[in-house]
GROMACS .gro file of C-alpha atoms in nm:
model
  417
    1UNK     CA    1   4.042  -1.139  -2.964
    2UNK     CA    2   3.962  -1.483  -2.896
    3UNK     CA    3   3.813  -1.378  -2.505
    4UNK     CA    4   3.632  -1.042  -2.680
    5UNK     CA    5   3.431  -1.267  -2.913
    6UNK     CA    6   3.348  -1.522  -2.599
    7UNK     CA    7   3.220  -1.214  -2.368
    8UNK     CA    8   3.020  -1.080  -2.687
    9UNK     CA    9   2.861  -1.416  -2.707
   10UNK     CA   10   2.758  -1.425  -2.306
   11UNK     CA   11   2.686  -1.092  -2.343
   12UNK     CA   12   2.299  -1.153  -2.491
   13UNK     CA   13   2.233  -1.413  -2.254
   14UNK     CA   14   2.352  -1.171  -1.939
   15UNK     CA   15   2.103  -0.871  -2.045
   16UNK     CA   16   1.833  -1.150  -2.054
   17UNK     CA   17   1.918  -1.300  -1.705
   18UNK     CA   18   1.885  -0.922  -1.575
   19UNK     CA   19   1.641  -0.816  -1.727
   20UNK     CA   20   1.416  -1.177  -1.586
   21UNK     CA   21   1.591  -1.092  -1.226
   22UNK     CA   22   1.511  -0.742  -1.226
   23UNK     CA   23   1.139  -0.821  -1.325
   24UNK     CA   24   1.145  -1.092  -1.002
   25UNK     CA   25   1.278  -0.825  -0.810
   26UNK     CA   26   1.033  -0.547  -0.954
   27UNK     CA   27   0.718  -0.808  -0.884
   28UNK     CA   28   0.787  -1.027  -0.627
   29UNK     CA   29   0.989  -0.849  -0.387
   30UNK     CA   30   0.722  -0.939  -0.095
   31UNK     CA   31   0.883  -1.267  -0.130
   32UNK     CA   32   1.191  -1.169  -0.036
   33UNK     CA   33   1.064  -0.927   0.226
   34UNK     CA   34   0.854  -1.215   0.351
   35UNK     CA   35   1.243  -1.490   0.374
   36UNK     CA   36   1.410  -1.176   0.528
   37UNK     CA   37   1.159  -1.135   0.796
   38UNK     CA   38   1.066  -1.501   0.897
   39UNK     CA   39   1.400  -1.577   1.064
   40UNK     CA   40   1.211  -1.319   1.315
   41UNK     CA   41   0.940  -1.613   1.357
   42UNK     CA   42   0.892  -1.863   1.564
   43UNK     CA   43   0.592  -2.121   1.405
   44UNK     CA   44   0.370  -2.366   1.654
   45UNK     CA   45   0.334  -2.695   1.429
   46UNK     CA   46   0.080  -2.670   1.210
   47UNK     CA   47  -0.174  -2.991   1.075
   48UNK     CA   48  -0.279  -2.692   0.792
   49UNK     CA   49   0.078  -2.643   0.603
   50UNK     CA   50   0.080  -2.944   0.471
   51UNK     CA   51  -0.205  -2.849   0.249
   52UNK     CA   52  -0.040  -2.512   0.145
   53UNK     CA   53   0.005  -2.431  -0.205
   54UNK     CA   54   0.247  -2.182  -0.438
   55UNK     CA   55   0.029  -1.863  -0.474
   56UNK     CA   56  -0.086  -1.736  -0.833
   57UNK     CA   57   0.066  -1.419  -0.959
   58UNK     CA   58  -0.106  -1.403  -1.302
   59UNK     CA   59  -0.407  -1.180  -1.269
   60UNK     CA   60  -0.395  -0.868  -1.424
   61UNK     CA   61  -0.736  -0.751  -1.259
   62UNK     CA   62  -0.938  -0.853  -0.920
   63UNK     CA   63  -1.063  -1.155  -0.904
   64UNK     CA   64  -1.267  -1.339  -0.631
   65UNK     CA   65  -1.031  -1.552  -0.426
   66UNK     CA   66  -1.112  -1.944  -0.474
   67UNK     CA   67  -0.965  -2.061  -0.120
   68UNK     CA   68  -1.248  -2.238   0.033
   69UNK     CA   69  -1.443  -2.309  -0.305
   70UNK     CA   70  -1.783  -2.455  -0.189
   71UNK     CA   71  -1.729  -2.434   0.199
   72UNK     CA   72  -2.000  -2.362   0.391
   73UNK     CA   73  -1.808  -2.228   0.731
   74UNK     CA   74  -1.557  -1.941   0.603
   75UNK     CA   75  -1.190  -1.871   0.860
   76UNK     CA   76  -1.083  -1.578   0.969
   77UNK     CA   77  -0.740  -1.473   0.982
   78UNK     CA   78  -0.687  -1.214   1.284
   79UNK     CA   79  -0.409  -0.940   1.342
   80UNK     CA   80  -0.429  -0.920   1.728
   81UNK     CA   81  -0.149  -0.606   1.844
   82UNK     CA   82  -0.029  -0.475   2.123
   83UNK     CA   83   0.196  -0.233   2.306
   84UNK     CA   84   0.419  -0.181   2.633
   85UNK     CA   85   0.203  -0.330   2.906
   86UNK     CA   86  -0.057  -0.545   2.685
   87UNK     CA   87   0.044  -0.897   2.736
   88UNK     CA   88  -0.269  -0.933   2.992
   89UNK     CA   89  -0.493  -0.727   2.797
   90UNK     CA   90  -0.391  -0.944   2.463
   91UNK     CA   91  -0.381  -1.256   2.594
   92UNK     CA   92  -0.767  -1.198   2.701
   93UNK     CA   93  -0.830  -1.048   2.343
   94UNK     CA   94  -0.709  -1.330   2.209
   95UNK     CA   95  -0.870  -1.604   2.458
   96UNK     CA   96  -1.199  -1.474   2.385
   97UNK     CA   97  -1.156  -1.490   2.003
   98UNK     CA   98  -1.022  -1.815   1.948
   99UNK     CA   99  -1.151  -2.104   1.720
  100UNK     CA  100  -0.951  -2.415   1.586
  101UNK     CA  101  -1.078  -2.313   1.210
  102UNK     CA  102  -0.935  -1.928   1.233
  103UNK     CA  103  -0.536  -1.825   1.206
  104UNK     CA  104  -0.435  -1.594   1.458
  105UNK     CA  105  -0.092  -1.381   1.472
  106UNK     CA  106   0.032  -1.154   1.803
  107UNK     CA  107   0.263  -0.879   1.763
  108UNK     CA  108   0.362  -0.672   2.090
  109UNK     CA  109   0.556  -0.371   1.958
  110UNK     CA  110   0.900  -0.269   1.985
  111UNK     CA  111   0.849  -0.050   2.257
  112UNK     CA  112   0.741  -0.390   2.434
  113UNK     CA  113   0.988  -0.525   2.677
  114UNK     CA  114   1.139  -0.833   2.576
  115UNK     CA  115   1.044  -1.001   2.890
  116UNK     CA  116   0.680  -0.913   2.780
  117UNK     CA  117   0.727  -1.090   2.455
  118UNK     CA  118   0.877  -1.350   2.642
  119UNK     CA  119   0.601  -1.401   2.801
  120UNK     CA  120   0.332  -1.438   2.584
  121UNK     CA  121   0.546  -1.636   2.337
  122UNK     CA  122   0.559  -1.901   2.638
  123UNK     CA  123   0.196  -1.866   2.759
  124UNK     CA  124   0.117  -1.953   2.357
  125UNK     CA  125   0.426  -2.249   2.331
  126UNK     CA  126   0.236  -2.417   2.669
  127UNK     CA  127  -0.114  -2.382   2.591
  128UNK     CA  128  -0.182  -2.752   2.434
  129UNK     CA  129  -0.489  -2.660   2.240
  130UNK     CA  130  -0.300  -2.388   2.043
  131UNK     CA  131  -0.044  -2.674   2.012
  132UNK     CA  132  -0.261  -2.923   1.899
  133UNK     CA  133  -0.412  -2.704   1.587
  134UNK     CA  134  -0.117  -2.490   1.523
  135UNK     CA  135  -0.318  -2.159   1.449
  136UNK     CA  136  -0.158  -1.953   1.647
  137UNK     CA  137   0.180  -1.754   1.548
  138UNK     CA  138   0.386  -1.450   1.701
  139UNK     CA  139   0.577  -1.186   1.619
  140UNK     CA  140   0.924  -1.307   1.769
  141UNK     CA  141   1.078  -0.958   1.687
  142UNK     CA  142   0.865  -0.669   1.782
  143UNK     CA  143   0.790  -0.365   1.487
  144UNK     CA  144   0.770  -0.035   1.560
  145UNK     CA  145   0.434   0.070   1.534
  146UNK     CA  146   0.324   0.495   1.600
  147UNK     CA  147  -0.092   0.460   1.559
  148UNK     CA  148  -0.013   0.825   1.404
  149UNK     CA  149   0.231   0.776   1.136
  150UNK     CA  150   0.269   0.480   0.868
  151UNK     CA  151   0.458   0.235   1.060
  152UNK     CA  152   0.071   0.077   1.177
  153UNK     CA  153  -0.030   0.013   0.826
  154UNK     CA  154   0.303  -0.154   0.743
  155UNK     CA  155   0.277  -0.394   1.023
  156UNK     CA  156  -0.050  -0.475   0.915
  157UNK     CA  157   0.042  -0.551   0.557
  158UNK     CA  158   0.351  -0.770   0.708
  159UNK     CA  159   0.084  -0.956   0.893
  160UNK     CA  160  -0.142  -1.003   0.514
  161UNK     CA  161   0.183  -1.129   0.378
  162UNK     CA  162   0.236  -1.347   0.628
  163UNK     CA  163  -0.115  -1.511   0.618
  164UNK     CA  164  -0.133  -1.548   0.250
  165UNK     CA  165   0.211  -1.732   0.246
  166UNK     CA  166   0.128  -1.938   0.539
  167UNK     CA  167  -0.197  -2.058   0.441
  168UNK     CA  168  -0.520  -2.069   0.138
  169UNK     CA  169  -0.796  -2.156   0.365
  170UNK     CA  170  -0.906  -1.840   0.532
  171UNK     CA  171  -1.144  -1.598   0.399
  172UNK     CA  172  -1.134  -1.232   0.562
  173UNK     CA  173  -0.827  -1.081   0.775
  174UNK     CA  174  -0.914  -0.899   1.067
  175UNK     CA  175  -0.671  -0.638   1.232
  176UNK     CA  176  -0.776  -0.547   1.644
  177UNK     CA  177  -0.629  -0.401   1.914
  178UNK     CA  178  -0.537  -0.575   2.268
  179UNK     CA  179  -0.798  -0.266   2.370
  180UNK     CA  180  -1.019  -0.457   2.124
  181UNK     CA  181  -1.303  -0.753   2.243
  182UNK     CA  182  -1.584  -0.914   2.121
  183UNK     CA  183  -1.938  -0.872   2.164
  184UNK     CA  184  -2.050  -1.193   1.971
  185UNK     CA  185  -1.880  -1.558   1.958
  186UNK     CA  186  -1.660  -1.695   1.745
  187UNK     CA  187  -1.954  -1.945   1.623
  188UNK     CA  188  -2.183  -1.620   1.630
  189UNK     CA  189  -1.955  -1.487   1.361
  190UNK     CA  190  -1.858  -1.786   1.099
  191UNK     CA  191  -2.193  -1.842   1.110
  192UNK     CA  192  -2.307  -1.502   1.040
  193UNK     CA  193  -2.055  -1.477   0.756
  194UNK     CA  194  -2.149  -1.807   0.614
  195UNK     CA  195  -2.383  -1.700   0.388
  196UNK     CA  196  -2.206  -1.352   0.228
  197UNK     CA  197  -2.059  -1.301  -0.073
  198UNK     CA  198  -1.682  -1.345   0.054
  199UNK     CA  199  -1.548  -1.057  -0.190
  200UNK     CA  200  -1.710  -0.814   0.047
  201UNK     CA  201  -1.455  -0.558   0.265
  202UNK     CA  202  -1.617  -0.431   0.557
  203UNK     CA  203  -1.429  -0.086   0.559
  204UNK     CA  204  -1.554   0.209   0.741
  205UNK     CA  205  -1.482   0.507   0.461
  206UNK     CA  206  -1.588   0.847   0.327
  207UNK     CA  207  -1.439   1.122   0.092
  208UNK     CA  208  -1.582   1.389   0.264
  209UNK     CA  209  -1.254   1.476   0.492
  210UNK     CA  210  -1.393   1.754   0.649
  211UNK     CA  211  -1.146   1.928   0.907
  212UNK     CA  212  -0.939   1.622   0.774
  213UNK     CA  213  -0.800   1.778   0.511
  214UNK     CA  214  -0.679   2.069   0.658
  215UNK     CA  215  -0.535   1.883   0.977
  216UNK     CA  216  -0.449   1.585   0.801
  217UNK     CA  217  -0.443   1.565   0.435
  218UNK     CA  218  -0.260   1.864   0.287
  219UNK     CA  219   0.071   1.864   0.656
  220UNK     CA  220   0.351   1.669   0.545
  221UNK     CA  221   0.468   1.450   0.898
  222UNK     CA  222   0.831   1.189   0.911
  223UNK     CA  223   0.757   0.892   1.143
  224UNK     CA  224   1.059   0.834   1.350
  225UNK     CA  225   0.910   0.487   1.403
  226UNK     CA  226   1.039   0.418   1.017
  227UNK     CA  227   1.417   0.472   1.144
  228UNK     CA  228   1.419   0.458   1.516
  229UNK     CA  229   1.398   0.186   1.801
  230UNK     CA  230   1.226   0.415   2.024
  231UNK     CA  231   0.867   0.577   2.011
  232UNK     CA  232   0.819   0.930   1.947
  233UNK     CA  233   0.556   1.129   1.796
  234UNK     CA  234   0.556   1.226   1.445
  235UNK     CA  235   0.796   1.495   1.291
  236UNK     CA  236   0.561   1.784   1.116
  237UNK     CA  237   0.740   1.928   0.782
  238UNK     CA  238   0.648   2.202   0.520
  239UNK     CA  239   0.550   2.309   0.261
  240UNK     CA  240   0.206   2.156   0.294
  241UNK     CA  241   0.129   1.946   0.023
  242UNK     CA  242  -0.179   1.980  -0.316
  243UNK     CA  243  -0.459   1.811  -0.310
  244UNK     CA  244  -0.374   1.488  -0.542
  245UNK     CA  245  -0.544   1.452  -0.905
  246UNK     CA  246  -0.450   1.121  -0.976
  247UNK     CA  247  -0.671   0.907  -0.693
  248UNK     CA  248  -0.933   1.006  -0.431
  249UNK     CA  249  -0.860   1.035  -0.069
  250UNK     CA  250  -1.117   0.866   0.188
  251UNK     CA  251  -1.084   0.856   0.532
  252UNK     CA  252  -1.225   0.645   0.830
  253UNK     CA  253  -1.188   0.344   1.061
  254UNK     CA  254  -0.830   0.174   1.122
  255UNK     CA  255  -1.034  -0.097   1.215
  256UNK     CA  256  -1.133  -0.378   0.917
  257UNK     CA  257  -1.237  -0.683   0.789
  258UNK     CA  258  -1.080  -0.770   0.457
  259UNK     CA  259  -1.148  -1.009   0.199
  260UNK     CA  260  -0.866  -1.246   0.077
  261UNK     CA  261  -0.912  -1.119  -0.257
  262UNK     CA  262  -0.849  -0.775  -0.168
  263UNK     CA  263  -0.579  -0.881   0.083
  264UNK     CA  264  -0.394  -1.063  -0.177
  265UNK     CA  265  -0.414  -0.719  -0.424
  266UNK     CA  266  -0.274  -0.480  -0.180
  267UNK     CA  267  -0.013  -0.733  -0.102
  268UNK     CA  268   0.094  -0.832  -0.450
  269UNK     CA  269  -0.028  -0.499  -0.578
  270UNK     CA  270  -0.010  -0.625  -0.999
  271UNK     CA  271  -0.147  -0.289  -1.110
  272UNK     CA  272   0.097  -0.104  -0.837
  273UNK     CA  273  -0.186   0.140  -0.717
  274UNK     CA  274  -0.136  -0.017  -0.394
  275UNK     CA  275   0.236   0.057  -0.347
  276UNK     CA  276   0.175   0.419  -0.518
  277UNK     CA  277  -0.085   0.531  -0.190
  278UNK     CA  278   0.189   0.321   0.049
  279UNK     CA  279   0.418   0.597  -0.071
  280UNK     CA  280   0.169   0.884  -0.035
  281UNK     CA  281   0.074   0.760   0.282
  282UNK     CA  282   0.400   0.729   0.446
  283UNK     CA  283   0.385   1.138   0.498
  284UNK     CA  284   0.015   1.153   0.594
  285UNK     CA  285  -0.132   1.178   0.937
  286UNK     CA  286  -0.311   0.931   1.081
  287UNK     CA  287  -0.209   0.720   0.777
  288UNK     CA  288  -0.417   0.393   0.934
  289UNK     CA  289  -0.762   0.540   0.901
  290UNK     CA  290  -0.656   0.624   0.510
  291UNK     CA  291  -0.490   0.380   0.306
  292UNK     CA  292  -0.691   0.076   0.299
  293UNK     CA  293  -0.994   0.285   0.237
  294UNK     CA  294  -0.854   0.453  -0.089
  295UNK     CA  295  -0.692   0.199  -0.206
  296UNK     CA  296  -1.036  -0.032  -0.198
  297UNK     CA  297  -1.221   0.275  -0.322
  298UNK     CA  298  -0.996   0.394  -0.634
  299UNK     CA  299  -1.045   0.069  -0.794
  300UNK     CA  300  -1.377  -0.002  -1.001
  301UNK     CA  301  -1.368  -0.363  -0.940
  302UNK     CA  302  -1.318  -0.362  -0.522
  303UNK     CA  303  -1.544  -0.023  -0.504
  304UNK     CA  304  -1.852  -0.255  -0.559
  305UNK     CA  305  -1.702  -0.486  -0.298
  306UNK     CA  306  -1.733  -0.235   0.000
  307UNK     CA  307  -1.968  -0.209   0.308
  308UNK     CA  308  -1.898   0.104   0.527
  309UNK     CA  309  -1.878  -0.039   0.853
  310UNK     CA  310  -1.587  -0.163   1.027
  311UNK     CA  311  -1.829  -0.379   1.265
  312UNK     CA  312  -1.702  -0.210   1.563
  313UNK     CA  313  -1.877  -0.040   1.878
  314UNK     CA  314  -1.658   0.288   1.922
  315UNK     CA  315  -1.794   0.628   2.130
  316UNK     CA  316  -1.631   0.924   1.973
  317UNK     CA  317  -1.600   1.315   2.059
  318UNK     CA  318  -1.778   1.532   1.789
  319UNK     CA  319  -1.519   1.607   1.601
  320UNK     CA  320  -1.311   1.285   1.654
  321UNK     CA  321  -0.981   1.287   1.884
  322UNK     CA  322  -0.687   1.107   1.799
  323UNK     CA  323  -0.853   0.822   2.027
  324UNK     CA  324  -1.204   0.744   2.113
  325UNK     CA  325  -1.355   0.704   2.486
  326UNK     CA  326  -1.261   0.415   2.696
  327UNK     CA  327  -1.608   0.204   2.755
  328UNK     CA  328  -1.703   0.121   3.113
  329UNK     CA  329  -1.953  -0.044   3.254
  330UNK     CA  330  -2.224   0.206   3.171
  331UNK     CA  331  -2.171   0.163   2.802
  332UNK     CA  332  -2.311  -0.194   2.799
  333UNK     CA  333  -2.651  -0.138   2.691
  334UNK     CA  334  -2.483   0.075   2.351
  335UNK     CA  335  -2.247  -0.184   2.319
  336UNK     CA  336  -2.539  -0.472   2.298
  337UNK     CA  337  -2.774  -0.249   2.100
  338UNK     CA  338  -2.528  -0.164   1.849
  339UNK     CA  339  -2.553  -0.514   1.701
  340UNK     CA  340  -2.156  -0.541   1.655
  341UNK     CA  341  -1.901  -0.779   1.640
  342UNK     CA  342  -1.676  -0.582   1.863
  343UNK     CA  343  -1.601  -0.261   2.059
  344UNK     CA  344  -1.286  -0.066   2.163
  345UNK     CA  345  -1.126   0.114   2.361
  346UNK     CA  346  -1.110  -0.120   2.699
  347UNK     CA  347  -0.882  -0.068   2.990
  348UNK     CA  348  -0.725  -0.393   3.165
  349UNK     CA  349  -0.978  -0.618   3.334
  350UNK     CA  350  -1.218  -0.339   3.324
  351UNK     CA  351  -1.579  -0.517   3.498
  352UNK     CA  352  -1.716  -0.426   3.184
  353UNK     CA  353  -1.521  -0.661   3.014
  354UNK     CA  354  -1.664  -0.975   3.285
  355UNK     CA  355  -1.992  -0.873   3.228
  356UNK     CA  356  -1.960  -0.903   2.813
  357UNK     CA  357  -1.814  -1.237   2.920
  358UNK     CA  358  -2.071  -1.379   3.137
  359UNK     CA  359  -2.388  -1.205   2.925
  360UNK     CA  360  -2.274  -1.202   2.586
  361UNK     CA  361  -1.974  -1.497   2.535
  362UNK     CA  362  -2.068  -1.694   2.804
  363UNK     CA  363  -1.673  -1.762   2.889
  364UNK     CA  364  -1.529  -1.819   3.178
  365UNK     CA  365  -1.246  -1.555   3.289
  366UNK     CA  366  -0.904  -1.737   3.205
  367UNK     CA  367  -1.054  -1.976   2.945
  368UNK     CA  368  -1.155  -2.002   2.552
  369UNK     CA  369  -1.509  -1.871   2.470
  370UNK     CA  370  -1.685  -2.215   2.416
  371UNK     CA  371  -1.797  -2.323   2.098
  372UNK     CA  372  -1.922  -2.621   1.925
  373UNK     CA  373  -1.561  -2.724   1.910
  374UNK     CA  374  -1.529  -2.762   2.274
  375UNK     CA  375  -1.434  -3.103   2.388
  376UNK     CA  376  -1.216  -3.209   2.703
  377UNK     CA  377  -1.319  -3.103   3.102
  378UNK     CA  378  -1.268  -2.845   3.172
  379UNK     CA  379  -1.467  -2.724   2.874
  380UNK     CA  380  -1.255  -2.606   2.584
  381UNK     CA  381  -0.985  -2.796   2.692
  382UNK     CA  382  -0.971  -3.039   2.405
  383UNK     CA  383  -1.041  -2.986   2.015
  384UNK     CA  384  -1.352  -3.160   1.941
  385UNK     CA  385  -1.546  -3.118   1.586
  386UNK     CA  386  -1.389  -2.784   1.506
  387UNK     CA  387  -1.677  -2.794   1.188
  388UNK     CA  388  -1.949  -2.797   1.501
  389UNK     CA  389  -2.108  -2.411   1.475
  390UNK     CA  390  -2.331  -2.358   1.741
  391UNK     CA  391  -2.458  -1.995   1.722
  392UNK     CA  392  -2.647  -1.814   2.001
  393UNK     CA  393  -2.809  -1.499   2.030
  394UNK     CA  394  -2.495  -1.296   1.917
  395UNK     CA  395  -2.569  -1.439   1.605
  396UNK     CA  396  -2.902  -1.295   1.567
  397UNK     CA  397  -2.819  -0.910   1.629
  398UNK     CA  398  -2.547  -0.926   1.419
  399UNK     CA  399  -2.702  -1.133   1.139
  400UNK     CA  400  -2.930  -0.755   1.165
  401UNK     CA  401  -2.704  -0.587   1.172
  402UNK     CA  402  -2.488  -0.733   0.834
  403UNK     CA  403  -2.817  -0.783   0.635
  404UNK     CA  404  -2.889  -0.383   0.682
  405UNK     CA  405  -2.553  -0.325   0.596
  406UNK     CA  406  -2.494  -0.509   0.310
  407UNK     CA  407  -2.827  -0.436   0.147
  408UNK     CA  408  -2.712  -0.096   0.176
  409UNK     CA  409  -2.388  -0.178  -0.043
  410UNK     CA  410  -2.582  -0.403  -0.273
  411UNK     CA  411  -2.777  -0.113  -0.433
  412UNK     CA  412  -2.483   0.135  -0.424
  413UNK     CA  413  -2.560   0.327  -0.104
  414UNK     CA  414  -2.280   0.456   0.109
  415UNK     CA  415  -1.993   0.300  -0.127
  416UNK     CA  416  -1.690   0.522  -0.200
  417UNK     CA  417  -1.900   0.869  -0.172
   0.00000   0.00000   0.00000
């Protein structure tokens, strides 16, 4: 009798302790995701972490993101991926885009040999510049990624979480492709984007889906990437699926740059939108070129936040393939008078890509695209004033290009229609 009146004490106490674990669980289960998955991490030392701080989970609406409070030069936080046979093409990718004040991870997939990881987890471990800041992290233990199916947006949301738990002072996240490269410099860009509101998503998007929604939104597909350790196209299932009523679809680029604030809601997702679309997404084709767009677009408070571009230089069929043409040489001129940031699809050491380094970045093949931070000879080889921003022409056609584009989403035009 004596033990029964003991357990009915405890008992009160014990429904509370569940209930407050079960609400951890319920709302901060990226944390744990995040401590399962960074034994799979290896970090370069980092001068920034000392600085890092618990994140906020209190909001109960979006709200502007205070890292960098009264900054002039914003960061960048880049997503650079790549596949079976990209370690050359990344490595180049990612030597072209590098600045001391940006964070940079690599992920090589799973289809990736491990001697290719290998690899560019030692080119990164011996080059002392990346050792000196400590920017620059990898994926230890390839993901699956299938462009076609969910497992892409899932690696890029492992890379947000990531970010945001590594560090406060960036201000947009940037996913590319080792088929990705730049058009402008880094300098070109933080000092294009030092001036703009840094709320704003640069997300290519529209609702009008078009053969879309008869080839893509209404099939039901399985990735085999979600359960499998080899690559294989998507599994196509019936019955088709309704048209939802509870959001609106959109549809465009893969291809983004994302403000911290909206980064941070996907991530933490408080009003669990987010993770609803995750789960509607993970049967859609072509899931990449859907989510982010209606997530940003189905709430009123990021909808004003959006500029329908995704910066890039792409040449596509009419309609779209599943991937767009690979640029040559002859594509230079369109590249240059597009005014973007960057362009895809490249092959390997294609002579396009020396001539966008010698006319546009003005970078050496095999070294850093120089910048105000260069120090050291040869150039680049030592971190000098990494707050030095020393823009050049880039700068001006994109600075055209953003100002069209965002006066554009100032007044309401091309946002979420």
């Amino acid at each position: 009798m004596g033990s029964f009146e003991m357990d009915k004490k405890l008992l009160s106490p014990l429904i509370l302790i569940s209930v407050f674990i079960f609400f951890l669980y319920t709302y901060f289960d990226i944390l744990s995701f995040y401590q399962i998955f960074s034994s799979m991490f290896f970090f370069l030392p980092s001068q920034l972490s000392r600085n890092q701080t618990a994140p906020l989970f209190v909001e109960t609406k979006i709200s502007p993101s205070t890292s960098l409070v009264g900054s002039a030069i914003p960061r960048f936080a880049y997503l650079i991926s790549g596949s079976k046979g990209d370690t050359e093409k990344l490595w180049r990718t990612l030597l072209a885009l590098y600045h001391p004040l940006n964070h940079y991870i690599v992920h090589l997939d799973l289809e990736s040999p491990l001697q290719e990881r290998l690899e560019l987890a030692s080119r990164i471990g011996k080059e002392p510049v990346f050792n000196e800041v400590g920017n620059v992290l990898m994926i230890q233990k390839g993901n699956m990624v299938t462009y076609r199916g969910p497992t892409m947006v899932a690696n890029t949301l492992h890379a947000c979480a990531i970010m945001l738990n590594r560090s406060k002072d960036w201000d947009w996240f940037i996913n590319l492709s080792a088929s990705d490269y730049p058009l402008v410099t880094q300098d070109d860009l933080l000092y294009t984007f030092s001036d703009l509101d840094r709320t704003l998503n640069f997300v290519d998007h529209t609702s009008h889906l078009g053969w879309k929604l008869e080839k893509r939104a209404m099939p039901l597909i399985i990735d085999p990437g979600l359960y499998m350790s080899t690559k294989s196209d998507v599994i196509w299932v019936g019955p088709k699926r309704t048209f939802p009523t509870a959001f609106k679809l959109f549809t465009g680029s893969a291809w983004m740059v994302l403000s911290r604030a909206f980064v941070e809601y996907v991530v933490w997702g408080w009003d669990n939108l987010p993770r609803t679309l995750l789960m509607y997404y993970t049967n859609f084709i072509s899931s990449p070129e859907g989510y982010f767009q209606s997530v940003v677009c189905n709430v009123p408070e990021l909808r004003k936040t959006v500029v329908n571009s995704d910066l890039h230089y792409i040449s596509w069929d009419n309609p779209p393939k599943q991937h767009p043409h690979i640029l040559n040489i002859n594509d230079t001129d369109k590249m240059v008078a597009s005014n973007a940031a960057f362009a895809r699809k490249f092959k390997q050491d294609d002579p396009v890509l020396d001539v966008i380094d010698q006319k546009l970045l003005n970078r050496v093949k095999g070294l850093f695209t120089p910048g105000g931070w260069c120090s050291g000879k040869p150039k680049c080889s030592k971190v000098g004033n990494i707050y030095s921003i020393r823009p050049g022409p880039g700068s001006q056609r994109l600075r055209m290009l953003v100002a069209k584009l965002t006066s554009k989403a100032r007044y309401g035009q091309n946002q979420c229609e």
